[in-house]
């Protein structure tokens, strides 16, 4: 998964029922997008950690682990409400 895939995944997706906003409740789409961004960041961090354990290059592994830590920190900030839910956060 590339950084571009993460950014694309962090964007809004249509609701399966075809309603804009991604939620059945009025105004709930922003919260679902917020939670989805947190999930994408944490999933990406896990992928980066797995890639770091598989590489034989220590420098590359350190970079991957650092990127994973950055994504976990961003997810923690989103959970804590440091970032506004409307603000786009790249994964």
XYZ file of N, CA, C and O in Angstrom:
364
model
N 0.853 -1.169 0.000
C 0.000 0.000 0.000
C 0.897 1.228 0.000
O 1.758 1.366 0.846
N 0.683 2.118 -0.953
C 1.499 3.325 -1.038
C 0.848 4.453 -0.251
O -0.306 4.361 0.161
N 1.601 5.535 -0.055
C 1.050 6.708 0.619
C -0.126 7.272 -0.165
O -1.078 7.774 0.423
N -0.078 7.198 -1.497
C -1.184 7.681 -2.312
C -2.448 6.872 -2.056
O -3.545 7.421 -2.020
N -2.291 5.559 -1.863
C -3.449 4.725 -1.559
C -4.065 5.129 -0.231
O -5.279 5.152 -0.088
N -3.223 5.444 0.742
C -3.716 5.843 2.058
C -4.493 7.146 1.953
O -5.571 7.286 2.522
N -3.948 8.106 1.222
C -4.626 9.387 1.060
C -5.962 9.180 0.369
O -6.979 9.731 0.773
N -5.977 8.354 -0.674
C -7.216 8.069 -1.379
C -8.213 7.390 -0.453
O -9.389 7.729 -0.428
N -7.754 6.418 0.354
C -8.636 5.707 1.264
C -9.149 6.604 2.381
O -10.207 6.361 2.928
N -8.392 7.619 2.744
C -8.808 8.506 3.821
C -9.952 9.411 3.404
O -10.621 9.994 4.241
N -10.187 9.530 2.109
C -11.273 10.385 1.628
C -12.627 9.739 1.860
O -12.744 8.584 2.237
N -13.676 10.521 1.653
C -15.024 10.015 1.870
C -15.428 8.996 0.825
O -15.035 9.069 -0.329
N -16.161 8.031 1.236
C -16.705 7.029 0.331
C -18.215 7.107 0.413
O -18.766 7.377 1.470
N -18.894 6.804 -0.676
C -20.351 6.854 -0.622
C -20.901 5.747 0.264
O -20.312 4.677 0.401
N -22.017 6.026 0.859
C -22.738 5.062 1.676
C -23.231 3.941 0.757
O -23.593 4.192 -0.385
N -23.259 2.670 1.227
C -23.764 1.589 0.386
C -25.187 1.843 -0.101
O -25.573 1.376 -1.160
N -25.978 2.596 0.661
C -27.352 2.899 0.258
C -27.397 4.065 -0.724
O -28.462 4.477 -1.145
N -26.233 4.634 -1.048
C -26.177 5.709 -2.012
C -26.337 7.093 -1.410
O -26.422 8.079 -2.125
N -26.390 7.188 -0.088
C -26.544 8.494 0.546
C -25.190 9.152 0.687
O -24.215 8.497 1.042
N -25.100 10.458 0.421
C -23.820 11.142 0.619
C -23.484 11.218 2.098
O -24.366 11.195 2.942
N -22.203 11.305 2.414
C -21.784 11.464 3.802
C -21.405 10.181 4.478
O -20.783 10.189 5.525
N -21.802 9.031 3.948
C -21.363 7.762 4.503
C -22.049 7.339 5.778
O -21.554 6.500 6.497
N -23.209 7.929 6.123
C -23.882 7.535 7.339
C -25.381 7.685 7.172
O -25.850 8.577 6.474
N -26.112 6.850 7.865
C -27.551 6.954 7.814
C -28.077 8.104 8.648
O -29.131 8.651 8.384
N -27.373 8.505 9.685
C -27.812 9.600 10.541
C -27.406 10.929 9.925
O -26.344 11.057 9.340
N -28.248 11.919 10.084
C -27.945 13.250 9.549
C -26.698 13.807 10.232
O -26.600 13.811 11.449
N -25.741 14.250 9.425
C -24.524 14.838 9.978
C -23.531 13.831 10.521
O -22.493 14.194 11.024
N -23.849 12.561 10.461
C -22.960 11.548 11.016
C -21.804 11.185 10.108
O -20.889 10.500 10.515
N -21.834 11.654 8.853
C -20.795 11.313 7.902
C -19.428 11.804 8.321
O -18.432 11.128 8.113
N -19.375 12.976 8.934
C -18.088 13.529 9.357
C -17.456 12.634 10.407
O -16.269 12.351 10.357
N -18.248 12.154 11.370
C -17.683 11.276 12.393
C -17.204 9.958 11.805
O -16.170 9.448 12.208
N -17.955 9.401 10.855
C -17.520 8.151 10.239
C -16.230 8.355 9.467
O -15.338 7.509 9.498
N -16.124 9.490 8.754
C -14.884 9.793 8.037
C -13.727 9.939 9.012
O -12.619 9.493 8.748
N -13.982 10.571 10.137
C -12.970 10.764 11.177
C -12.480 9.394 11.686
O -11.272 9.148 11.765
N -13.418 8.509 12.002
C -13.056 7.172 12.479
C -12.354 6.366 11.388
O -11.416 5.616 11.664
N -12.812 6.533 10.146
C -12.181 5.816 9.035
C -10.734 6.260 8.876
O -9.845 5.446 8.646
N -10.475 7.577 9.011
C -9.095 8.073 8.900
C -8.213 7.480 9.991
O -7.067 7.107 9.738
N -8.750 7.390 11.204
C -7.983 6.788 12.297
C -7.669 5.328 11.963
O -6.528 4.871 12.119
N -8.664 4.596 11.485
C -8.460 3.183 11.139
C -7.433 3.029 10.030
O -6.555 2.153 10.102
N -7.507 3.870 9.013
C -6.551 3.785 7.899
C -5.138 4.073 8.399
O -4.180 3.378 8.021
N -4.991 5.069 9.251
C -3.665 5.377 9.784
C -3.098 4.208 10.584
O -1.917 3.857 10.439
N -3.925 3.584 11.421
C -3.452 2.456 12.226
C -3.161 1.226 11.370
O -2.176 0.513 11.604
N -3.991 0.979 10.367
C -3.734 -0.147 9.467
C -2.443 0.073 8.679
O -1.656 -0.862 8.491
N -2.231 1.306 8.237
C -1.017 1.619 7.490
C 0.214 1.448 8.376
O 1.245 0.934 7.931
N 0.110 1.865 9.630
C 1.225 1.692 10.561
C 1.566 0.212 10.725
O 2.746 -0.164 10.739
N 0.544 -0.624 10.815
C 0.785 -2.067 10.953
C 1.470 -2.626 9.704
O 2.395 -3.447 9.811
N 1.048 -2.176 8.522
C 1.672 -2.629 7.273
C 3.135 -2.201 7.230
O 4.021 -2.983 6.864
N 3.393 -0.953 7.610
C 4.778 -0.458 7.604
C 5.650 -1.250 8.578
O 6.805 -1.570 8.269
N 5.109 -1.581 9.747
C 5.868 -2.392 10.707
C 6.170 -3.779 10.146
O 7.285 -4.299 10.303
N 5.183 -4.389 9.486
C 5.421 -5.713 8.887
C 6.494 -5.631 7.812
O 7.362 -6.501 7.721
N 6.437 -4.583 6.991
C 7.464 -4.414 5.957
C 8.833 -4.224 6.597
O 9.841 -4.712 6.079
N 8.898 -3.503 7.708
C 10.173 -3.264 8.388
C 10.777 -4.566 8.909
O 11.999 -4.747 8.863
N 9.943 -5.478 9.377
C 10.473 -6.744 9.897
C 10.948 -7.665 8.785
O 11.790 -8.532 9.024
N 10.428 -7.462 7.560
C 10.807 -8.343 6.448
C 12.031 -7.873 5.683
O 12.609 -8.646 4.935
N 12.416 -6.613 5.834
C 13.533 -6.112 5.050
C 14.869 -6.420 5.735
O 14.962 -6.421 6.954
N 15.865 -6.685 4.910
C 17.204 -6.961 5.437
C 18.008 -5.675 5.617
O 19.027 -5.677 6.311
N 17.545 -4.586 5.033
C 18.241 -3.303 5.093
C 17.836 -2.572 6.374
O 16.686 -2.148 6.531
N 18.774 -2.409 7.297
C 18.483 -1.800 8.595
C 18.037 -0.346 8.466
O 17.152 0.106 9.196
N 18.630 0.386 7.534
C 18.252 1.789 7.351
C 16.813 1.882 6.853
O 16.015 2.687 7.349
N 16.485 1.059 5.880
C 15.121 1.040 5.352
C 14.128 0.639 6.443
O 13.039 1.232 6.561
N 14.481 -0.336 7.243
C 13.609 -0.774 8.337
C 13.380 0.361 9.335
O 12.252 0.561 9.803
N 14.430 1.120 9.650
C 14.281 2.250 10.575
C 13.337 3.312 10.009
O 12.508 3.871 10.729
N 13.470 3.589 8.717
C 12.593 4.576 8.072
C 11.143 4.103 8.121
O 10.229 4.874 8.445
N 10.922 2.829 7.821
C 9.559 2.288 7.853
C 8.972 2.347 9.259
O 7.802 2.711 9.439
N 9.773 2.023 10.264
C 9.291 2.084 11.652
C 8.991 3.529 12.070
O 8.028 3.783 12.798
N 9.804 4.460 11.609
C 9.570 5.872 11.920
C 8.262 6.350 11.283
O 7.470 7.052 11.923
N 8.030 5.944 10.041
C 6.778 6.322 9.374
C 5.579 5.701 10.087
O 4.527 6.333 10.214
N 5.722 4.462 10.544
C 4.639 3.812 11.286
C 4.356 4.573 12.586
O 3.192 4.802 12.938
N 5.400 4.979 13.275
C 5.230 5.736 14.523
C 4.538 7.074 14.263
O 3.683 7.501 15.045
N 4.884 7.732 13.161
C 4.236 8.998 12.817
C 2.738 8.790 12.589
O 1.924 9.601 13.036
N 2.390 7.734 11.914
C 0.968 7.470 11.659
C 0.230 7.136 12.949
O -0.907 7.555 13.136
N 0.861 6.391 13.840
C 0.224 6.106 15.129
C 0.031 7.388 15.937
O -1.002 7.569 16.592
N 1.015 8.273 15.898
C 0.911 9.545 16.614
C -0.223 10.399 16.038
O -1.004 10.990 16.789
N -0.338 10.451 14.715
C -1.422 11.206 14.085
C -2.771 10.614 14.475
O -3.715 11.346 14.781
N -2.876 9.281 14.485
C -4.122 8.630 14.884
C -4.456 8.958 16.337
O -5.618 9.225 16.667
N -3.465 8.960 17.205
C -3.689 9.302 18.615
C -4.166 10.747 18.746
O -5.062 11.049 19.547
N -3.590 11.642 17.956
C -4.018 13.036 17.988
C -5.450 13.180 17.486
O -6.228 13.954 18.037
N -5.794 12.433 16.451
C -7.171 12.468 15.950
C -8.141 11.963 17.009
O -9.206 12.545 17.220
N -7.774 10.869 17.689
C -8.625 10.338 18.754
C -8.787 11.334 19.880
O -9.845 11.448 20.478
N -7.714 12.054 20.194
C -7.749 13.024 21.293
C -8.460 14.316 20.902
O -8.705 15.167 21.755
N -8.760 14.478 19.616
C -9.459 15.676 19.177
C -8.553 16.846 18.882
O -9.011 17.976 18.770
N -7.243 16.603 18.761
C -6.302 17.675 18.437
C -6.577 18.210 17.041
O -6.504 19.408 16.801
N -6.911 17.319 16.111
C -7.211 17.706 14.729
C -8.720 17.813 14.597
O -9.458 16.997 15.115
N -9.174 18.776 13.868
C -10.614 18.910 13.590
C -11.025 17.775 12.657
O -10.280 17.432 11.745
N -12.192 17.192 12.874
C -12.627 16.088 12.004
C -12.708 16.483 10.529
O -12.538 15.650 9.665
N -12.951 17.759 10.228
C -13.078 18.196 8.845
C -11.726 18.311 8.152
O -11.657 18.364 6.948
N -10.655 18.411 8.908
C -9.335 18.618 8.321
C -8.830 17.329 7.713
O -8.844 16.279 8.348
N -8.349 17.426 6.475
C -7.840 16.246 5.777
C -6.467 15.877 6.325
O -5.594 16.714 6.434
N -6.302 14.620 6.669
C -5.026 14.134 7.184
C -4.512 13.061 6.244
O -5.173 12.041 6.042
N -3.377 13.276 5.673
C -2.767 12.269 4.807
C -2.230 11.153 5.679
O -1.706 11.379 6.753
N -2.384 9.881 5.214
C -1.921 8.733 5.970
C -0.504 8.557 5.835
O 0.216 7.825 6.351
